[in-house]
XYZ file of C-alpha atoms in Angstrom:
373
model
C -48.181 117.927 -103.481
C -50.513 114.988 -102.841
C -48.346 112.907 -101.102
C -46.833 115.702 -98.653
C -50.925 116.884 -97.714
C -51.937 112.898 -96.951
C -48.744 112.799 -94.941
C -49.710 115.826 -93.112
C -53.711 114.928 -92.581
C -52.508 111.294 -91.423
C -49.794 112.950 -89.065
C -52.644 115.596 -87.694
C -55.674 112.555 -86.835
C -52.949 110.776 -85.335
C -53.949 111.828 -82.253
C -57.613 111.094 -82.169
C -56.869 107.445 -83.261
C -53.598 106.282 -80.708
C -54.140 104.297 -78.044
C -51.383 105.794 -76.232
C -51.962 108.441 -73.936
C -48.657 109.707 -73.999
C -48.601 110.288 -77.825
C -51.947 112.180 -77.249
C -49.803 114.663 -74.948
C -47.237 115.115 -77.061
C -49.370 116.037 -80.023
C -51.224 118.387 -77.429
C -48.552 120.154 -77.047
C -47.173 118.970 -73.957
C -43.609 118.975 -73.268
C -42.064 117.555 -70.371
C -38.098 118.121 -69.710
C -36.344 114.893 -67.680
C -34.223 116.754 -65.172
C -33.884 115.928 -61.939
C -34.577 119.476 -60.589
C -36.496 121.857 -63.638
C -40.020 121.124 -64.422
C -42.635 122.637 -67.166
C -45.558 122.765 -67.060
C -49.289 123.861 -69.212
C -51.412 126.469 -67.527
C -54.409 125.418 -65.970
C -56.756 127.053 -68.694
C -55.143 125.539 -71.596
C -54.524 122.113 -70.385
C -57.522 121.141 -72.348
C -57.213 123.539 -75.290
C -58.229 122.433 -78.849
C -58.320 118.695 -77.301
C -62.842 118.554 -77.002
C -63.819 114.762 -77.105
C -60.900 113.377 -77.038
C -60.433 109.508 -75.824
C -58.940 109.028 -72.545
C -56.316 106.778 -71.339
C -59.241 104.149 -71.405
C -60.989 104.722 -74.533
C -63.940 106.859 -73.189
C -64.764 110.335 -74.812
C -65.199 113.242 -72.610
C -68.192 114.942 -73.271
C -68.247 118.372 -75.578
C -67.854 120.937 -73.349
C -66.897 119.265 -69.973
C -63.456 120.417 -68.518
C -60.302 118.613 -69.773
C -58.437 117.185 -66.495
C -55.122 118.748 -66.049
C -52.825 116.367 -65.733
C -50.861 115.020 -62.769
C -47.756 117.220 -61.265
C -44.705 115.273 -61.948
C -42.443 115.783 -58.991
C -39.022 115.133 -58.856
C -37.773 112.727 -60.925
C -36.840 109.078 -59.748
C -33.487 110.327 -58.941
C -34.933 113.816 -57.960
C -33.987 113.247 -54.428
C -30.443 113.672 -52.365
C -29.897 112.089 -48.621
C -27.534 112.920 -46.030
C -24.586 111.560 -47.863
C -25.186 113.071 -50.909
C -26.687 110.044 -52.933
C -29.754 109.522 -54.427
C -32.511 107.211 -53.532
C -35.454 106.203 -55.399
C -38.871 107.853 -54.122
C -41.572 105.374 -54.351
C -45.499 106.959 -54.849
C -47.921 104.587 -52.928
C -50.784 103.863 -53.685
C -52.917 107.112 -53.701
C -49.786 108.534 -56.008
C -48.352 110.682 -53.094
C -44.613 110.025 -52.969
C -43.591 107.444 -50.121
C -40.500 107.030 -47.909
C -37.277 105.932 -49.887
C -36.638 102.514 -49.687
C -33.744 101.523 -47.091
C -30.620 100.703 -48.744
C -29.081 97.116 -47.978
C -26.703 97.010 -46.070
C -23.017 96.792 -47.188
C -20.411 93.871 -46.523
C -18.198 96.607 -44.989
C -20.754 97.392 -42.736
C -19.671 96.250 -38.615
C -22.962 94.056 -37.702
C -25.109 96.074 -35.241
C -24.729 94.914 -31.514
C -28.464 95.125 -31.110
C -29.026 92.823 -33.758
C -32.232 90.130 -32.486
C -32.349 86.777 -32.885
C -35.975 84.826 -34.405
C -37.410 85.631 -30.956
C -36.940 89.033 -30.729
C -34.348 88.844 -28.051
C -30.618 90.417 -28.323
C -28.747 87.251 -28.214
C -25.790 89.315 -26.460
C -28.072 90.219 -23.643
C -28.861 86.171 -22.758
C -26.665 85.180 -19.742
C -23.705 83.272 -20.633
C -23.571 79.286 -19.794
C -21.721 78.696 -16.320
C -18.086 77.697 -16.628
C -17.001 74.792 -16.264
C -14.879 75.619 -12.943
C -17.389 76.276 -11.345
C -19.156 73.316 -11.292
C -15.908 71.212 -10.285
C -16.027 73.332 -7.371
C -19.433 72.771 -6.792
C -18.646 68.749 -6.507
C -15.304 69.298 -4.712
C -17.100 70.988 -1.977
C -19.535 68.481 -1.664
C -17.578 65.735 -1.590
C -15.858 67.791 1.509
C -18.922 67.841 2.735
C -19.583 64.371 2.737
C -16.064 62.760 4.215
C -16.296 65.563 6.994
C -20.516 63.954 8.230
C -18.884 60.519 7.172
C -16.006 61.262 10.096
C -18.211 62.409 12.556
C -20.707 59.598 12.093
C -18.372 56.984 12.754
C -16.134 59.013 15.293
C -16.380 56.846 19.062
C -17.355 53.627 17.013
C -13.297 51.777 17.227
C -13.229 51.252 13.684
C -16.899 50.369 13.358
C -16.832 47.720 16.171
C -18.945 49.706 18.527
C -20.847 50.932 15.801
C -24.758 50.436 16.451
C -27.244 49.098 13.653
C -27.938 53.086 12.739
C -24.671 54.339 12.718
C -23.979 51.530 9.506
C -27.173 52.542 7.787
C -25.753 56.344 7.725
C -22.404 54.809 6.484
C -23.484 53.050 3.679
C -25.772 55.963 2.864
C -22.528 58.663 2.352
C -19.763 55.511 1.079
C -22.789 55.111 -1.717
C -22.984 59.150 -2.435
C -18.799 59.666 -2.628
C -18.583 56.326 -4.997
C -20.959 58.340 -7.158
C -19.167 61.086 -7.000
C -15.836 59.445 -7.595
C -12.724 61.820 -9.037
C -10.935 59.198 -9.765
C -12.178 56.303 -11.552
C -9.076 54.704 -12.541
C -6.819 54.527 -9.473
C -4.321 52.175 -9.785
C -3.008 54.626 -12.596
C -2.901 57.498 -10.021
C 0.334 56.357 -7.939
C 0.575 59.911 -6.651
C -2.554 59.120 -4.815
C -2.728 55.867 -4.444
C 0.934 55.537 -2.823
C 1.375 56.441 0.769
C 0.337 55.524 4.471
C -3.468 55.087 5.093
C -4.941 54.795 8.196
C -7.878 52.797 8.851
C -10.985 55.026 10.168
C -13.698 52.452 9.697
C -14.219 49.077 8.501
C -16.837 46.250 8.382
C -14.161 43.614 7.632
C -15.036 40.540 9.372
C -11.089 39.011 9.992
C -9.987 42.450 11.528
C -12.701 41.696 14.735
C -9.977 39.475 16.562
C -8.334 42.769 16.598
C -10.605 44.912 17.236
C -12.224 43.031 19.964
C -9.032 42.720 21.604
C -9.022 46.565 21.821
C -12.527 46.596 23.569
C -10.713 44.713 26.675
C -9.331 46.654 29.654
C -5.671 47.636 29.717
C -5.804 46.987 25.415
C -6.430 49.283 23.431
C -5.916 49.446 19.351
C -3.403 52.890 18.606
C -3.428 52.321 14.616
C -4.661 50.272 12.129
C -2.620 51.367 8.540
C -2.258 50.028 5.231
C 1.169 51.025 3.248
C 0.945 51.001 -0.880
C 3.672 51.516 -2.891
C 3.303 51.017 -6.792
C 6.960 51.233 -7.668
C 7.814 47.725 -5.818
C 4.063 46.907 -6.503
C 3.744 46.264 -2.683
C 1.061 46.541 0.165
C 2.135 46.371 4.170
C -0.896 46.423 6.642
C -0.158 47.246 10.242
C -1.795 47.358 13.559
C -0.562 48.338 16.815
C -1.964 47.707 20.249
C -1.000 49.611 23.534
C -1.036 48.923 26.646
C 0.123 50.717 30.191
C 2.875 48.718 30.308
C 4.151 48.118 26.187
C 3.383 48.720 22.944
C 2.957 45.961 20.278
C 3.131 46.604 16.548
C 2.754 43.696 13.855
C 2.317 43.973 9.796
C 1.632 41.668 6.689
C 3.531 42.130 3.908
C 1.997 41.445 0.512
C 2.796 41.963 -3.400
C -0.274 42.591 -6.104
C -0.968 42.519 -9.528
C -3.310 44.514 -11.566
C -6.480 43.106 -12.317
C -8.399 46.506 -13.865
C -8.356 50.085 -13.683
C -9.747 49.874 -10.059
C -9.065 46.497 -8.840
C -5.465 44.771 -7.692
C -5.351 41.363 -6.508
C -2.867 40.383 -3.428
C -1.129 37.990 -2.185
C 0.671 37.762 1.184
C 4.170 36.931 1.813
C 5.255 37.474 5.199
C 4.173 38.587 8.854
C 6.303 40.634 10.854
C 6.121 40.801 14.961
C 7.979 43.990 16.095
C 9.931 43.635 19.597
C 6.846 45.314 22.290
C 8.013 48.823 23.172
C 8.392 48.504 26.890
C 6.772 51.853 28.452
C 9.323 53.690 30.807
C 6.514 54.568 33.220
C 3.152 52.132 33.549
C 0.730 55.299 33.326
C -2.682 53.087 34.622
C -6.184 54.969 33.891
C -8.231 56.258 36.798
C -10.545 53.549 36.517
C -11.900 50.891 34.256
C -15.080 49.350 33.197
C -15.139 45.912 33.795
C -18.751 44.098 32.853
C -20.904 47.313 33.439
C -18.964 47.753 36.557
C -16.048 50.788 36.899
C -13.451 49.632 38.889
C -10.614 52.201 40.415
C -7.194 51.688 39.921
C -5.228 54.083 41.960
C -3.837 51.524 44.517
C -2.863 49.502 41.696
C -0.552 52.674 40.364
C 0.839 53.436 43.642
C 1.622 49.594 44.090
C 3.536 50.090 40.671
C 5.441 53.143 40.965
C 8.714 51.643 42.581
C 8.557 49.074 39.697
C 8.954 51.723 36.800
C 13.253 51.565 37.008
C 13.036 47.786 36.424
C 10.874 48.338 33.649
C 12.889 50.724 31.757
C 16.135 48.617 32.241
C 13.470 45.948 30.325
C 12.752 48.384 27.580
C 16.623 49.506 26.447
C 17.065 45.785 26.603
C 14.583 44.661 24.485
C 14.079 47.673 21.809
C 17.657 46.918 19.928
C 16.540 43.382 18.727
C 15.353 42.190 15.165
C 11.642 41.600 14.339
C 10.340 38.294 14.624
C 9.239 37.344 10.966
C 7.033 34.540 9.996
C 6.121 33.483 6.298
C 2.796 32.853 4.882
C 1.868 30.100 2.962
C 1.144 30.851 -0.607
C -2.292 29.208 -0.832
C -5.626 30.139 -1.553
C -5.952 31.586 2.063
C -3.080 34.116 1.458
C -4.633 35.632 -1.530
C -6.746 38.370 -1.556
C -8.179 41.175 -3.733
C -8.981 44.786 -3.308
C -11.281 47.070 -5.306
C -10.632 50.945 -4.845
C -14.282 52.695 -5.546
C -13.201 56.534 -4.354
C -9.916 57.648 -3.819
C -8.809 61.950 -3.964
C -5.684 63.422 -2.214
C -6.516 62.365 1.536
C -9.509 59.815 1.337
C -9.871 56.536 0.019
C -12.862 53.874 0.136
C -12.208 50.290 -0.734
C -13.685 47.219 -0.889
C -12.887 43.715 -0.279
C -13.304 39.537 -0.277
C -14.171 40.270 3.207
C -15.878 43.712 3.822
C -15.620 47.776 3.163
C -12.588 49.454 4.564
C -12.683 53.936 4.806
C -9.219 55.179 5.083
C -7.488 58.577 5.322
C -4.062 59.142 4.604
C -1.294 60.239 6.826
C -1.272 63.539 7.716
C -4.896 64.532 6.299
C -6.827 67.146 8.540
C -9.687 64.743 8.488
C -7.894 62.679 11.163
C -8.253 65.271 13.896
C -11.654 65.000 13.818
C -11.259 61.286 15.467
């Protein structure tokens, strides 16, 4: 029987020598169940029962007589509490052992992404405005380069192709050619036949071999119609023409030429042949009122009335005359035949080029720009 009583003293100081607190309980008497929802518990006036001086959970001795401590309500266990959707959450006790919020669940892969979501800065990325597109800026530029042919028209409108043009007037031109060359659409033109080809008519140049021309249209009775340049890329072929009118005929000669390719932007020409067309005899001489002659304006109506039984013999002149061939003359192919042009803005009506011997603005045939002159 020796063995079975030191079993049974050993088991019964167990509990006045463990270190752990929960042993202590359980020799005490205490019994807790782990449910989720049932919970036992001592009563408050035996929680301490037969348990005087016992060592707490940090080796100190209450003193004989003093109160034991009851111990802590368990609550719910750690899956003790349902949510909304019928699953349980942990319940985390802060600091003061009070039971704290349950801990957000992460969200799922499933999950859509929320549409409120922030970005680092605390802004909703879905409520920053979006970039502007792209259209509109090309409208933007289209507009002003509208802008900019229609104030270079009207600045060089009453100038003759730039040969009345005063000292201001060419400062303002260079000023706009400069902004459309920077605002060039088309930076490789000689691989835009469609609009490079076609009839362009001369609205303004600073061309220094075209003044014979155009000073011949500052002299009474003469007076420069059309200045044009023709391009065709098929036969790789330029034709410049010029026509003069007078009360009494018209006069139309060209220049025919054939270029090569030099760049992207630049052809190099070389005359072939002039052309004289027969005059186009007027069937009526239809004189001005007057004319300025040295600063002084001199009236013509005796001059028309002198004319007026004239007018049958000159349109027996004109059938006569308007049936026969041009008059061709070739050009010598030397270094004064050769030329080269440089294309530095060119769109659907408007082109700007430049060459050996000056700047040259040009519309083509048919553009609304041209009834503005």
């Amino acid at each position: 029987m020796a063995p079975l009583f030191a079993a049974a003293s050993h088991a019964s100081a167990l509990p006045l020598f463990s270190p752990d607190p929960a042993a202590a309980r359980r020799a005490g008497g205490t019994l807790r169940s782990r449910t989720s929802a049932l919970r036992l518990r001592r009563p408050p006036g035996a929680a301490g029962r037969g348990r005087g001086n016992v060592p707490g959970e940090w080796g100190e001795r209450s003193p004989p007589g003093a109160p034991a401590q009851p111990d802590p309500p368990v609550d719910d266990d750690e899956w003790g509490r349902d949510d909304d959707d019928g699953n349980s959450r942990p319940i985390v006790a802060d600091e003061w052992g009070e039971p704290g919020e349950p801990e957000p669940e992460p969200p799922s892969a499933a999950d859509p992404p929320s549409p409120a979501a922030d970005d680092e800065w605390g802004e909703d990325p879905a409520a920053a405005p979006p970039p502007p597109p792209a259209e509109e800026e090309v409208d933007e530029q289209a507009e002003r380069r509208e802008e900019l042919k229609r104030c270079l028209v009207d600045t060089v409108y009453g100038s003759e192709f730039g040969f009345r043009a005063s000292t201001e007037t060419r400062g303002e031109v260079v000023e706009l050619v400069t902004q459309l060359e920077a605002n060039n659409p088309t930076p490789a033109p000689v691989e835009a036949p469609d609009l490079l080809d076609g009839n362009w008519i001369l609205i303004y140049t600073a061309y220094s071999e075209l003044l014979p021309i155009l000073a011949a249209g500052a002299t009474p009775f003469v007076k420069v119609k059309q200045i044009s340049q023709e391009i065709d890329s098929k036969s790789m072929t330029i034709v410049n023409g010029s026509t003069l009118t007078t009360p009494f005929a018209s006069f139309s000669f060209s220049a025919a030429a054939s270029f090569e390719v030099q760049s992207p932007s630049r052809i190099e020409v070389q005359f072939k042949e002039g052309s004289f067309q027969p005059p186009a005899i007027s069937s009526s001489v239809d004189l001005p009122e007057q004319v300025d002659i040295f600063g002084q304006k001199i009236s013509l109506g005796p001059v028309q009335q002198a004319l007026n039984p004239l007018q049958q013999a000159f349109a027996s002149i004109a059938g006569s005359i308007s049936g026969q061939p041009p008059l061709k003359v070739s050009i010598p192919g030397n270094d004064r035949g050769r030329s080269w042009l440089l294309t530095t803005y060119l769109d659907k009506d408007f082109r700007i080029s430049r060459g050996d011997g000056g700047l040259f603005i040009l519309a083509k045939e048919g553009s609304p720009l041209l009834d503005q002159l």
